[in-house]
Amino acid sequence: MSMLAGIASFSTLGAVWGVIWWLNLFDRGLLPAPWEVLNVLTVQMTEKELWLDILLSARRVVVGVFCGLAIALPVGFILGWYKSVRAFIDPVINFFRALPPIALIPLVIVYFGIGELARLSVLIYAAFFSSVIVIYEGIKMIPPIYIRVSKALGATDFEIFKRIVVPAALPHVLTAFRVSTGVCWTTLVAAELVAAERGLGAVIVNGQNFFQVPVIFVGIIMIGAVAVIMDQLLRYATAHLLTWQESI
Amino acid sequence: MNTQQQEARERVIFKNVSKTYHGDHGSVKVVEDVSFNLAEGEFVSLIGPSGCGKTTMLQMLAGFVTPDTGSITLDGAAIKGPGSDRGVIFQEYGVFPWLTVQKNIEFGLSLSCNKRLGSNSKEIVSHYLKLMHLNGFENAYPKHLSGGMRQRLALARAYAVNPNILLMDEPFGALDAQTRLALQLQLMEVLTEEQKTVLLITHSVEEAIFLSNRILIISARPSQILRVVDVPFPYPRTPELTATPEFQKLRLELEELSMQQYAKQQELAAEEQ
Ligand SMILES: Nc1ncnc2c1ncn2[C@@H]1O[C@H](COP(=O)(O)OP(=O)(O)OP(=O)(O)O)[C@@H](O)[C@H]1O
Ligand SMILES: [Mg+2]
């Protein structure tokens, strides 16, 4: 159903685009036709290894998200569980969270150059700060009644952690996953625009440098497409893991 | 459940217990100088108006709330915290939404402290599934259960680990009259087989008389014990008891007494508005 709706709405978008092109509302040099872009897409895929750019970008995001979350999970747990630590750390976290990761790119370039390490460090930063707050708010919001019930049944601290805290926090962890994936994707593209030899951001920059507008379009469309696919995958995983949850 | 056993061992002793909560809107004295005992195998009910502090008293015995002054001892030792020796049925049920009905009942049995029961946990679970009329819903998640079913699930989960002391906070509140009676009878049946000590909170005078050895009528806030009523009817009790004139007389008397406190508590609440 949602698949059909998706196809329908994108077809409409393509059609409107086609009509605008056909009516010549913009300079045709600036707005290529949809089929032109499609052509360039096939050429890029077969001859310019566009798939490699997609793969590289996606892999960078996945690695960044996993590393960021690996740090955010224990930190978020400690902040959510221990009030006193939270009061102390909260202001600092809020400062760094409010800071757009993109703003760090120049500094990171100075520190690490323009290599893989530079990009990865920005992504980990982005993933960590966008998810840590979701995780600790989630831990904080676990209804105390569940802890009480398990204590009254004789659960040890470790059992409470494993069998109450983990499942009760899972919805929030999955939300954190989605949020940080979104943020990382945005950050990555920005980083690739600034400095990268390959990757979807680099594809766009190349299109700009050689004034190949269709290539820029291909880059933009692929960035959107990958973002949507990643989000859908995460949504699917979430729905699958949280069958127990009351839907709103 | 023995009315005659005068020399029965005192298990729980509340001695001059007081509790004040300090909230954002000032302090509320919730329990004031409460003293009572629970003897081995005794069934005691608390009746009192909403908000007077009954749950607080029960939670102190459960080990989740510490008294400000006075002491609560269990078998001679001060309560240090919650423990599996005291089964608690919470007013808010607290069924785990991420576990199926079956896994909820199994939860306590699967904890390391209850390993001794673990070997035949399958049978225990299916026994309580049946007893609470939850069979057919083994694999359902709590989101698919009605309020009454969730309450029965919470009961099953607490019964499954077979605690020696039961602390029940309005355990039958969400049930229809028939189910309520059925579960009351089941509880009494279990209690005649095994010596359990029970502290029950209820708003139903009828339920309290039907089940208890002793009823404590609690005053409007702060909770004080207004009257201790020894219920004279011998066990085993049957539903016919509730139709007898003696039962009805006691019921009317206690209802009047508790009604006064309910009215007082309402005035209190209105003042606070
Ligand atoms: N943790 C808490 N912090 C502050 N105030 C509390 C807390 N718990 C309960 N209270 C207050 O203490 C009073 C007694 O609460 P309690 O839950 O013990 O009442 P109750 O007799 O069980 O009522 P009910 O019959 O409605 O369940 C209420 O006024 C409540 O607002
Ligand atoms: Mg209560």
PDB file of C-alpha atoms in Angstrom, chain A residues 7-99:
ATOM      1  CA  ILE A   7       5.423   5.169  -6.573  1.00  0.00           C
ATOM      2  CA  ALA A   8       2.348   7.269  -7.350  1.00  0.00           C
ATOM      3  CA  SER A   9       3.636  10.376  -5.614  1.00  0.00           C
ATOM      4  CA  PHE A  10       7.088  10.168  -7.211  1.00  0.00           C
ATOM      5  CA  SER A  11       5.584   9.569 -10.658  1.00  0.00           C
ATOM      6  CA  THR A  12       3.496  12.689 -10.194  1.00  0.00           C
ATOM      7  CA  LEU A  13       6.567  14.649  -9.187  1.00  0.00           C
ATOM      8  CA  GLY A  14       8.370  13.406 -12.298  1.00  0.00           C
ATOM      9  CA  ALA A  15       5.403  14.321 -14.454  1.00  0.00           C
ATOM     10  CA  VAL A  16       5.212  17.852 -13.049  1.00  0.00           C
ATOM     11  CA  TRP A  17       8.932  18.238 -13.623  1.00  0.00           C
ATOM     12  CA  GLY A  18       8.475  17.016 -17.217  1.00  0.00           C
ATOM     13  CA  VAL A  19       5.683  19.492 -17.815  1.00  0.00           C
ATOM     14  CA  ILE A  20       7.727  22.384 -16.416  1.00  0.00           C
ATOM     15  CA  TRP A  21      10.579  21.398 -18.698  1.00  0.00           C
ATOM     16  CA  TRP A  22       8.216  21.056 -21.675  1.00  0.00           C
ATOM     17  CA  LEU A  23       6.650  24.462 -21.031  1.00  0.00           C
ATOM     18  CA  ASN A  24      10.194  25.804 -20.970  1.00  0.00           C
ATOM     19  CA  LEU A  25       9.562  27.692 -17.736  1.00  0.00           C
ATOM     20  CA  PHE A  26      13.259  27.625 -16.870  1.00  0.00           C
ATOM     21  CA  ASP A  27      16.278  27.747 -19.085  1.00  0.00           C
ATOM     22  CA  ARG A  28      16.662  24.183 -20.351  1.00  0.00           C
ATOM     23  CA  GLY A  29      20.390  24.449 -19.709  1.00  0.00           C
ATOM     24  CA  LEU A  30      19.636  24.884 -16.011  1.00  0.00           C
ATOM     25  CA  LEU A  31      16.750  22.443 -15.714  1.00  0.00           C
ATOM     26  CA  PRO A  32      17.425  19.192 -17.548  1.00  0.00           C
ATOM     27  CA  ALA A  33      14.577  16.896 -18.581  1.00  0.00           C
ATOM     28  CA  PRO A  34      13.780  13.945 -16.289  1.00  0.00           C
ATOM     29  CA  TRP A  35      14.789  11.421 -18.999  1.00  0.00           C
ATOM     30  CA  GLU A  36      18.031  13.289 -19.544  1.00  0.00           C
ATOM     31  CA  VAL A  37      18.858  12.873 -15.874  1.00  0.00           C
ATOM     32  CA  LEU A  38      17.853   9.215 -16.101  1.00  0.00           C
ATOM     33  CA  ASN A  39      20.252   8.793 -19.011  1.00  0.00           C
ATOM     34  CA  VAL A  40      23.079  10.430 -17.128  1.00  0.00           C
ATOM     35  CA  LEU A  41      22.256   8.224 -14.160  1.00  0.00           C
ATOM     36  CA  THR A  42      22.739   5.058 -16.241  1.00  0.00           C
ATOM     37  CA  VAL A  43      25.938   6.406 -17.725  1.00  0.00           C
ATOM     38  CA  GLN A  44      27.268   7.336 -14.285  1.00  0.00           C
ATOM     39  CA  MET A  45      26.340   3.929 -12.945  1.00  0.00           C
ATOM     40  CA  THR A  46      27.909   1.936 -15.765  1.00  0.00           C
ATOM     41  CA  GLU A  47      30.910   4.070 -16.700  1.00  0.00           C
ATOM     42  CA  LYS A  48      31.737   6.308 -13.733  1.00  0.00           C
ATOM     43  CA  GLU A  49      31.164   3.823 -10.915  1.00  0.00           C
ATOM     44  CA  LEU A  50      28.416   5.878  -9.290  1.00  0.00           C
ATOM     45  CA  TRP A  51      27.493   2.797  -7.259  1.00  0.00           C
ATOM     46  CA  LEU A  52      30.903   3.038  -5.642  1.00  0.00           C
ATOM     47  CA  ASP A  53      30.134   6.602  -4.535  1.00  0.00           C
ATOM     48  CA  ILE A  54      26.824   5.477  -3.120  1.00  0.00           C
ATOM     49  CA  LEU A  55      28.448   2.578  -1.330  1.00  0.00           C
ATOM     50  CA  LEU A  56      31.243   4.735   0.057  1.00  0.00           C
ATOM     51  CA  SER A  57      28.876   7.379   1.376  1.00  0.00           C
ATOM     52  CA  ALA A  58      26.505   4.828   2.869  1.00  0.00           C
ATOM     53  CA  ARG A  59      29.366   2.934   4.475  1.00  0.00           C
ATOM     54  CA  ARG A  60      30.754   6.099   6.040  1.00  0.00           C
ATOM     55  CA  VAL A  61      27.361   6.852   7.556  1.00  0.00           C
ATOM     56  CA  VAL A  62      26.862   3.328   8.833  1.00  0.00           C
ATOM     57  CA  VAL A  63      30.314   3.242  10.449  1.00  0.00           C
ATOM     58  CA  GLY A  64      29.785   6.711  11.932  1.00  0.00           C
ATOM     59  CA  VAL A  65      26.371   5.841  13.333  1.00  0.00           C
ATOM     60  CA  PHE A  66      27.573   2.581  14.848  1.00  0.00           C
ATOM     61  CA  CYS A  67      30.626   4.122  16.463  1.00  0.00           C
ATOM     62  CA  GLY A  68      28.646   7.123  17.719  1.00  0.00           C
ATOM     63  CA  LEU A  69      25.920   4.929  19.179  1.00  0.00           C
ATOM     64  CA  ALA A  70      28.429   2.570  20.723  1.00  0.00           C
ATOM     65  CA  ILE A  71      29.626   5.507  22.814  1.00  0.00           C
ATOM     66  CA  ALA A  72      26.195   7.093  23.265  1.00  0.00           C
ATOM     67  CA  LEU A  73      24.598   3.945  24.690  1.00  0.00           C
ATOM     68  CA  PRO A  74      26.688   3.612  27.865  1.00  0.00           C
ATOM     69  CA  VAL A  75      26.956   7.369  28.329  1.00  0.00           C
ATOM     70  CA  GLY A  76      23.200   7.818  27.808  1.00  0.00           C
ATOM     71  CA  PHE A  77      22.514   5.042  30.252  1.00  0.00           C
ATOM     72  CA  ILE A  78      24.708   6.555  32.950  1.00  0.00           C
ATOM     73  CA  LEU A  79      23.190   9.995  32.435  1.00  0.00           C
ATOM     74  CA  GLY A  80      19.662   8.621  32.502  1.00  0.00           C
ATOM     75  CA  TRP A  81      20.204   6.456  35.523  1.00  0.00           C
ATOM     76  CA  TYR A  82      22.269   8.675  37.801  1.00  0.00           C
ATOM     77  CA  LYS A  83      20.602  12.016  38.447  1.00  0.00           C
ATOM     78  CA  SER A  84      23.652  13.672  39.962  1.00  0.00           C
ATOM     79  CA  VAL A  85      25.861  12.925  36.963  1.00  0.00           C
ATOM     80  CA  ARG A  86      23.150  14.292  34.696  1.00  0.00           C
ATOM     81  CA  ALA A  87      22.911  17.646  36.458  1.00  0.00           C
ATOM     82  CA  PHE A  88      26.655  18.040  36.067  1.00  0.00           C
ATOM     83  CA  ILE A  89      27.035  16.945  32.442  1.00  0.00           C
ATOM     84  CA  ASP A  90      23.766  18.204  30.985  1.00  0.00           C
ATOM     85  CA  PRO A  91      24.852  21.802  30.225  1.00  0.00           C
ATOM     86  CA  VAL A  92      27.937  20.645  28.366  1.00  0.00           C
ATOM     87  CA  ILE A  93      25.974  18.108  26.345  1.00  0.00           C
ATOM     88  CA  ASN A  94      23.395  20.731  25.481  1.00  0.00           C
ATOM     89  CA  PHE A  95      26.098  23.057  24.210  1.00  0.00           C
ATOM     90  CA  PHE A  96      27.659  20.495  21.921  1.00  0.00           C
ATOM     91  CA  ARG A  97      24.278  19.241  20.808  1.00  0.00           C
ATOM     92  CA  ALA A  98      23.233  22.711  19.730  1.00  0.00           C
ATOM     93  CA  LEU A  99      26.399  23.039  17.706  1.00  0.00           C
TER      94      LEU A  99
END
